[in-house]
Coordinates of C-alpha atoms in Angstrom, one line a residue:
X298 CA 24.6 -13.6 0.5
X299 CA 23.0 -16.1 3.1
X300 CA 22.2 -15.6 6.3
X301 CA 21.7 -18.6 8.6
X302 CA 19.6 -18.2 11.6
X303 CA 18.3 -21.6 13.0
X304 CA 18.9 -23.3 9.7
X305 CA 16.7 -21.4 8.1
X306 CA 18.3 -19.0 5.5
X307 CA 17.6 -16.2 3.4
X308 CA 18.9 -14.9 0.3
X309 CA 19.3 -11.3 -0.6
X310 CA 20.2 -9.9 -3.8
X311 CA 21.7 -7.0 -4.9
X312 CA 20.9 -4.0 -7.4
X313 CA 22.7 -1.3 -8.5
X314 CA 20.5 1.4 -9.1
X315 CA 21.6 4.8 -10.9
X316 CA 21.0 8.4 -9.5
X317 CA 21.8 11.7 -10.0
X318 CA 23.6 12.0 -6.9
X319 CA 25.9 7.9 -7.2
X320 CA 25.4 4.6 -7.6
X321 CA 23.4 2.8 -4.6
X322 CA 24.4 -0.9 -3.9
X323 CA 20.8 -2.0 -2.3
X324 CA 19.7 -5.2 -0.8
X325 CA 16.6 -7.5 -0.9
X326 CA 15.6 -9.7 1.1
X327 CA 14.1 -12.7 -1.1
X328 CA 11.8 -15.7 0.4
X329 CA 12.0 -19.6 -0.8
X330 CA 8.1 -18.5 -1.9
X331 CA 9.6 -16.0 -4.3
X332 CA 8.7 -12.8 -2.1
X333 CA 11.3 -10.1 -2.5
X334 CA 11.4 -6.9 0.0
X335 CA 14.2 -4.3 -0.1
X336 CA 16.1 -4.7 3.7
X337 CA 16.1 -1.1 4.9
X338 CA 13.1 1.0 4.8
X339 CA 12.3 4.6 5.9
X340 CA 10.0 4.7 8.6
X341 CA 7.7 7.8 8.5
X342 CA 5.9 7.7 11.8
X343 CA 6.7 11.4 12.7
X344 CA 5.8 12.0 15.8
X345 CA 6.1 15.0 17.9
X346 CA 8.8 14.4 19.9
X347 CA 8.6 17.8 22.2
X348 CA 5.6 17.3 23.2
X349 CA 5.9 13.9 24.7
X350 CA 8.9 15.1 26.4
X351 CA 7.3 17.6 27.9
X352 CA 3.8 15.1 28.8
X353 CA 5.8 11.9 29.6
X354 CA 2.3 10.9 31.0
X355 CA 0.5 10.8 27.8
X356 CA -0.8 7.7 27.1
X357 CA 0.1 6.6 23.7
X358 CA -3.4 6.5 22.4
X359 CA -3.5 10.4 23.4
X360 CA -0.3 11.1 21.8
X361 CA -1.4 9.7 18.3
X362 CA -4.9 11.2 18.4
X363 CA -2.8 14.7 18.5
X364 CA -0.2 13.7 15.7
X365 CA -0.6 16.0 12.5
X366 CA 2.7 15.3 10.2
X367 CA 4.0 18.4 8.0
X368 CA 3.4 15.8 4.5
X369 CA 5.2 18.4 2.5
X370 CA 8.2 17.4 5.0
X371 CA 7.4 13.7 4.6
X372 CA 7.2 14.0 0.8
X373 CA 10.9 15.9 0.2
X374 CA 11.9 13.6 3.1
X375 CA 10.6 10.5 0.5
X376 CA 12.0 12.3 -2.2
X377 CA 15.4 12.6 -0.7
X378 CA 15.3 9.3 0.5
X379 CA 14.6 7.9 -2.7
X380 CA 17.9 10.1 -4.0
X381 CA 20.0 8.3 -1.8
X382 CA 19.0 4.4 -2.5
X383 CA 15.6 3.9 -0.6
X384 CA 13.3 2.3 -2.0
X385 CA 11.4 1.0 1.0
X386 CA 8.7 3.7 2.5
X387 CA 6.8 2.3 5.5
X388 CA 3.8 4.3 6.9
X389 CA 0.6 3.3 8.1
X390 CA -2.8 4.6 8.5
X391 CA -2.1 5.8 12.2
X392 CA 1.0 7.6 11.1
X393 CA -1.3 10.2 9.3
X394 CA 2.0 10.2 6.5
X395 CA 0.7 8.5 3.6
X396 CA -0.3 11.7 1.9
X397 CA 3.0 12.9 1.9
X398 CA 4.5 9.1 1.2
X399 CA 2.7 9.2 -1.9
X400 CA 3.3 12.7 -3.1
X401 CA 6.8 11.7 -3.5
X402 CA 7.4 8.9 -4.5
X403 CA 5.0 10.5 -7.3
X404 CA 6.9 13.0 -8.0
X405 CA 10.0 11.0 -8.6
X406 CA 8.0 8.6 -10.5
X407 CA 6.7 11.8 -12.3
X408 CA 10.6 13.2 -13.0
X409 CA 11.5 10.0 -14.5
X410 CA 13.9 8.8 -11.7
X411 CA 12.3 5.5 -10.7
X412 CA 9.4 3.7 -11.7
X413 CA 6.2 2.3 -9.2
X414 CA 8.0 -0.9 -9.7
X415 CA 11.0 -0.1 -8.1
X416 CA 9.6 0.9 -5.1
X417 CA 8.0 -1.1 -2.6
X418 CA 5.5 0.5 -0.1
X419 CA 3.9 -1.2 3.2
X420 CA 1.1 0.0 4.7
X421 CA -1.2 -0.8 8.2
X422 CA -4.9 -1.7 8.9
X423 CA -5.5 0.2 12.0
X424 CA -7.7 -1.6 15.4
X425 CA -10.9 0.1 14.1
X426 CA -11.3 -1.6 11.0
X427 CA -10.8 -5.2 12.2
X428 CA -14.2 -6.5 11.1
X429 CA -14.2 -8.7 8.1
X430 CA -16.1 -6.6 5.8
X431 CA -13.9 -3.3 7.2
X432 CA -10.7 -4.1 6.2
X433 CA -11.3 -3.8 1.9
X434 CA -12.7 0.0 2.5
X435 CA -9.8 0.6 4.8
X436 CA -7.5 -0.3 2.1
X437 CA -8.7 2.0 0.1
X438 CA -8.6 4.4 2.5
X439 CA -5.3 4.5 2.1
X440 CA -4.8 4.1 -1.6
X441 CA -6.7 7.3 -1.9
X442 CA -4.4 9.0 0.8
X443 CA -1.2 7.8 -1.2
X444 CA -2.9 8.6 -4.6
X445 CA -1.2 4.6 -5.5
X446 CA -3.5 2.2 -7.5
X447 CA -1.6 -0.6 -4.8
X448 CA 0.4 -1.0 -2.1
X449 CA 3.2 -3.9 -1.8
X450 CA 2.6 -5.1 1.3
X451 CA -0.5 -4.7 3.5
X452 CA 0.1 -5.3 7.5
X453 CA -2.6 -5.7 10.6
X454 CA -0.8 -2.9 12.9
X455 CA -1.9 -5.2 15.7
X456 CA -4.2 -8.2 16.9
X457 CA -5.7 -6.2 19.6
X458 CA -8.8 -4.3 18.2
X459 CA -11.0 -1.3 18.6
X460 CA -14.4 -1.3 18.4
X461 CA -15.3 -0.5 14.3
X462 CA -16.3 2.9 13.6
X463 CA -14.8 6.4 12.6
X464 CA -12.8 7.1 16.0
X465 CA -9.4 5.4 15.5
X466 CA -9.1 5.8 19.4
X467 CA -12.9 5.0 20.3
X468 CA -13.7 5.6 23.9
X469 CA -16.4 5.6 26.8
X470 CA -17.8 8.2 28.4
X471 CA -15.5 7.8 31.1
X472 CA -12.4 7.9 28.9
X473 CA -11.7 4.0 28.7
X474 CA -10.4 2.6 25.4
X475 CA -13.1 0.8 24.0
X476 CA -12.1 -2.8 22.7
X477 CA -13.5 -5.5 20.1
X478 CA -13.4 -8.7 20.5
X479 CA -13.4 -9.0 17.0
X480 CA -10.6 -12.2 16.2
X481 CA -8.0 -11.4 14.0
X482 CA -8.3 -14.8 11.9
X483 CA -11.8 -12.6 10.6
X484 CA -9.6 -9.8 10.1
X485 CA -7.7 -11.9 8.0
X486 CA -10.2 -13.2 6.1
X487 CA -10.8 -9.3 4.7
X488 CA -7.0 -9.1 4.2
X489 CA -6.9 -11.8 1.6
X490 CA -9.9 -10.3 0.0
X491 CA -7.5 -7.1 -0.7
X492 CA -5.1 -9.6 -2.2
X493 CA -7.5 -11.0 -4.5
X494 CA -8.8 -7.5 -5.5
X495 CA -5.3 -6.8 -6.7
X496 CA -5.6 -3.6 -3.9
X497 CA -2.2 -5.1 -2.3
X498 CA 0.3 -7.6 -3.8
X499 CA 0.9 -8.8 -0.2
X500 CA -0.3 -9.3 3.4
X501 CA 0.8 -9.6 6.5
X502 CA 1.2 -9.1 10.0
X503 CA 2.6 -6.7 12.9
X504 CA 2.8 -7.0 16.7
X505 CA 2.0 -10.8 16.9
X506 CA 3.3 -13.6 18.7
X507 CA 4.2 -17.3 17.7
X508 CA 0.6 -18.6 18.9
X509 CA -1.3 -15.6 17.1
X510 CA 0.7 -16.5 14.1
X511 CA 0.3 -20.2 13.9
X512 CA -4.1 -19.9 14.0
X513 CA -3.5 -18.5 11.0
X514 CA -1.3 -20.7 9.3
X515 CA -3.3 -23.3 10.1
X516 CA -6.6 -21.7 8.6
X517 CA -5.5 -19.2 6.1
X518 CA -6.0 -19.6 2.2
X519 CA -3.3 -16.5 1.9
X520 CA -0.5 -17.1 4.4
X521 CA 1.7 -13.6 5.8
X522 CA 4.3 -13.0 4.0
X523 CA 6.4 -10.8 6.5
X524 CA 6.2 -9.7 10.1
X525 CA 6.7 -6.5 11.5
X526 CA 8.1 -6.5 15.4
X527 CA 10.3 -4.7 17.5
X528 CA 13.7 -5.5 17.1
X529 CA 16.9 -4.2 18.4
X530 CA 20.0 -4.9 20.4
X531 CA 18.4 -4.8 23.5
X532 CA 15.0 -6.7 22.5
X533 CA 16.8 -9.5 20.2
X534 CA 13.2 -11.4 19.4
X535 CA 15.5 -14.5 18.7
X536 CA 12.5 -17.3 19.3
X537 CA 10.1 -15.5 17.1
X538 CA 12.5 -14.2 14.3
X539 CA 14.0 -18.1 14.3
X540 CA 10.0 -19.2 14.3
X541 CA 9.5 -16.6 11.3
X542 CA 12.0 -18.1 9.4
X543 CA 10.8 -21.7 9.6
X544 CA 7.7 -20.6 8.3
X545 CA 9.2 -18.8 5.4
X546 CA 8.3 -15.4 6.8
X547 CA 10.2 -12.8 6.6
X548 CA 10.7 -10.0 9.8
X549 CA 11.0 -6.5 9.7
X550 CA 12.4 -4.9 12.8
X551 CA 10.8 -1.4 13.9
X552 CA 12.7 0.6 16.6
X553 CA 15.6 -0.9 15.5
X554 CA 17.9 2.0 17.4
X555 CA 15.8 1.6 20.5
X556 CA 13.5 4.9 20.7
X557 CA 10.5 6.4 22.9
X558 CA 9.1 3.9 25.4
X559 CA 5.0 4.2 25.8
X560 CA 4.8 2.3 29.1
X561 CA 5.0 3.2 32.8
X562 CA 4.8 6.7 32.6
X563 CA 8.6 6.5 31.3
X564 CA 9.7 9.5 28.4
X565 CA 12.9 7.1 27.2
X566 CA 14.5 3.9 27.9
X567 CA 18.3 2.8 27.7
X568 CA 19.9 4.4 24.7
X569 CA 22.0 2.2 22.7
X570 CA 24.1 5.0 21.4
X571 CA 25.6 5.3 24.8
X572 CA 25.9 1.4 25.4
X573 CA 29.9 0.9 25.6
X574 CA 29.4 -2.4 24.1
X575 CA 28.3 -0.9 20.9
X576 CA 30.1 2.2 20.9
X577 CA 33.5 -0.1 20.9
X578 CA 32.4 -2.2 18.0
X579 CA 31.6 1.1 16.7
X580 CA 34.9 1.9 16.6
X581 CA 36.5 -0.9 15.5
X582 CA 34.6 -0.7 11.9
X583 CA 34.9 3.1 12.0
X584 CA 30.9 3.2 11.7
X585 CA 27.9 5.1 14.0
X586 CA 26.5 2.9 16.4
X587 CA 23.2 2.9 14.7
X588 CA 24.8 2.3 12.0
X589 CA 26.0 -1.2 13.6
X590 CA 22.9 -1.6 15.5
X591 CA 21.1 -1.9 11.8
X592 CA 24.6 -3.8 10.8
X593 CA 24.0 -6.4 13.3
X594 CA 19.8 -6.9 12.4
X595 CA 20.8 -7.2 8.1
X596 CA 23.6 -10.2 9.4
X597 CA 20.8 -12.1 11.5
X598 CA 18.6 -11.7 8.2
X599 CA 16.2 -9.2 10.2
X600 CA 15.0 -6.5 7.4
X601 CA 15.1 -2.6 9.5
X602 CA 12.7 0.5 9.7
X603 CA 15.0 3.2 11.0
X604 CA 12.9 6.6 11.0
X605 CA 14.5 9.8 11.0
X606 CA 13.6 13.7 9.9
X607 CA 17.1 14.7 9.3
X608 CA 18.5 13.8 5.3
X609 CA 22.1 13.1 7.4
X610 CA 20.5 10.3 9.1
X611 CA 18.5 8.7 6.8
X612 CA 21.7 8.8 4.8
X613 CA 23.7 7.5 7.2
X614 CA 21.3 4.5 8.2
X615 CA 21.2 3.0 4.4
X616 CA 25.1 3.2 4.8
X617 CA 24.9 -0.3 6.0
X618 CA 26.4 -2.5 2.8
X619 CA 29.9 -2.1 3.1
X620 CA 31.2 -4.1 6.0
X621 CA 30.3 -6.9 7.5
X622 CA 30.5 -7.6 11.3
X623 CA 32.9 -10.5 12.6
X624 CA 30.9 -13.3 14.2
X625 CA 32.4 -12.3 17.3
X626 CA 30.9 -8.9 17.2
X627 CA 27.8 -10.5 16.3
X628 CA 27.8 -12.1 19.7
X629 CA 28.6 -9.2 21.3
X630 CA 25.9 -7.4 20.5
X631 CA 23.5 -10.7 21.1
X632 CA 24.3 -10.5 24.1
X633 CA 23.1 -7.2 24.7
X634 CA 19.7 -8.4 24.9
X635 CA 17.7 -7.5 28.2
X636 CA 14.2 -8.7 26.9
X637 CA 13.9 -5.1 26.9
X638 CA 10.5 -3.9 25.2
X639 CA 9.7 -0.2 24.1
X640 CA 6.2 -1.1 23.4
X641 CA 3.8 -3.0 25.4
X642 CA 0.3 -1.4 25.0
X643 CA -2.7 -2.7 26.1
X644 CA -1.9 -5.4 28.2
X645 CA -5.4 -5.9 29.5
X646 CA -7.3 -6.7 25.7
X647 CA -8.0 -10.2 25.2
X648 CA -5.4 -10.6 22.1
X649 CA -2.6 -8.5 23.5
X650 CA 0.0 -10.0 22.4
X651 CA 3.3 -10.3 24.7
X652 CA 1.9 -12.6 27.6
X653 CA 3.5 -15.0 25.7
X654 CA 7.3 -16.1 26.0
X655 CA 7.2 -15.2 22.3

């Protein structure tokens, strides 16, 4: 299959992989460099959702300082997952997950059901570990909270950075986020180090724009291998996804069913399970809306990172190989883009991102 965005195109394969509970028809999304990701991962940020519906004020940074995940429900959530044809597990240092992330995928390794090879974990560098010399110990950080000897893919969360130090949410005595100017093409520098220490097979990058990207294609000796943005029908990303693409990169959508917006105070934005748009195309293929929502991101050649707690859900959202939208669906649900962004934090650092057009 080949998907065509801008004339650049990308190749998936397939793999039938047998489980005790069926046979799974999975994707991968494979790069003209040879890099090969599976197309739907699990996301395992599990935030408290209650209590930011209750504090729609809390700033982000507050929210995530407070976050302690149940890991024994992240690692039968893995577990399950893994049951039903993931083999993608994204977490991240800030996500406070990766314990339970690794514990199962050990413990399916463990039972026989899968080998490491078969599965394919990303992690994040988080703002306080942007220095140069940071990153490596950071890395394994988190090899020792997955109890993994590597990770697949390595991002930086984002280009905006904290000052270094213990905190992950470092602030001053008057409660202002404290920011480094440390530049992310140093950052980088420590990122190909974990390459070349054989701590991560591959690096790359989250939250950046075109310009941000391009300084370090033009300097690095590793280049990114994929890029980790929000995506979904109302945030399409076209410019940077088709900019991606010609720079053999691949993109991983986060948020790709919309979700909690950390800006202006609000608790939620625009739902695209009630958009009428969607919920008619819905209809048509007999599918869920997210389940077209994801749909409509695989045909543009966008891997997704749905997140759920709920084994129905996660089930439903890898349910995604067995139609394929019409091209006039497909420009439907284009056209539901408002430029509409969920996530816009930290406007005033010096790196923030999403000034730019894209």
């Amino acid at each position: 299959m080949c998907y065509d965005i801008n004339t650049h195109c990308i190749h998936t394969e397939r793999l039938i992989i047998n489980l005790k509970m069926a046979d799974v028809d999975i994707a991968w999304t494979t790069t003209e460099s040879g890099f090969k990701m599976p197309t739907v991962a699990l996301g395992t940020l599990m935030e408290n959702i209650k209590a930011l519906i209750k504090k729609p004020t809390v700033a982000l940074g507050t929210l995530m300082e407070n976050i302690e995940p149940d890991n024994a429900q992240v690692a039968q959530l893995v577990r399950d997952a893994i049951d039903l044809g993931y083999r993608h597990f994204d977490t991240a240092q800030i996500y406070r997950s990766e314990p339970g992330v690794g514990k199962g995928i050990r413990d399916k390794i463990e039972s026989g059901d899968v080998k490491r090879e078969d599965i394919f974990v990303t992690t994040k560098l988080w703002r306080n570990a942007h220095g140069t010399d940071d990153v490596v110990p950071s890395l394994r950080s988190s090899l020792q909270e997955l109890g993994l000897d590597y990770v697949d893919l390595f991002l930086i969360h984002w280009p905006t950075a904290f000052q270094s130090g213990p905190n992950q949410f470092p602030k001053d005595e008057v409660g202002k986020f404290q920011y480094a100017s440390i530049d992310y093409l140093d950052t980088w520098k420590g990122m190909e180090s974990c390459v070349d220490l054989g701590l991560t097979k591959y690096i790359g990058l989250s939250n950046y724009n075109s310009k941000q990207i391009q300084r370090i294609l033009d300097t690095c000796r590793i280049k990114p291998v994929n890029l980790q943005i929000e995506v979904h029908p109302y945030l399409s990303n076209s410019k940077l996804v088709a900019f991606c693409k010609s720079h053999d990169i691949t993109v991983m959508a986060y948020s790709p069913l919309g979700g909690f917006k950390w800006r202006n105070g609000e608790t939620e934005g625009p739902s695209i399970f009630n958009d009428s748009t969607i919920q008619a195309i819905a209809r048509k293929y007999e599918k869920s809306p997210a389940q077209i929502a994801l749909r409509f991101q695989l045909q543009r050649g966008v891997a997704v990172c749905p997140k759920s707690s709920k084994k129905h859900r996660i089930a439903e959202n890898i349910n995604v190989f067995d139609f394929t939208l019409g091209p006039e669906d497909m420009n439907r649900l284009l056209a539901c883009d408002r430029n509409y962004r969920l996530n816009a934090e930290f406007p005033d650092h010096p790196f923030y991102p999403f000034h730019e057009n894209f």
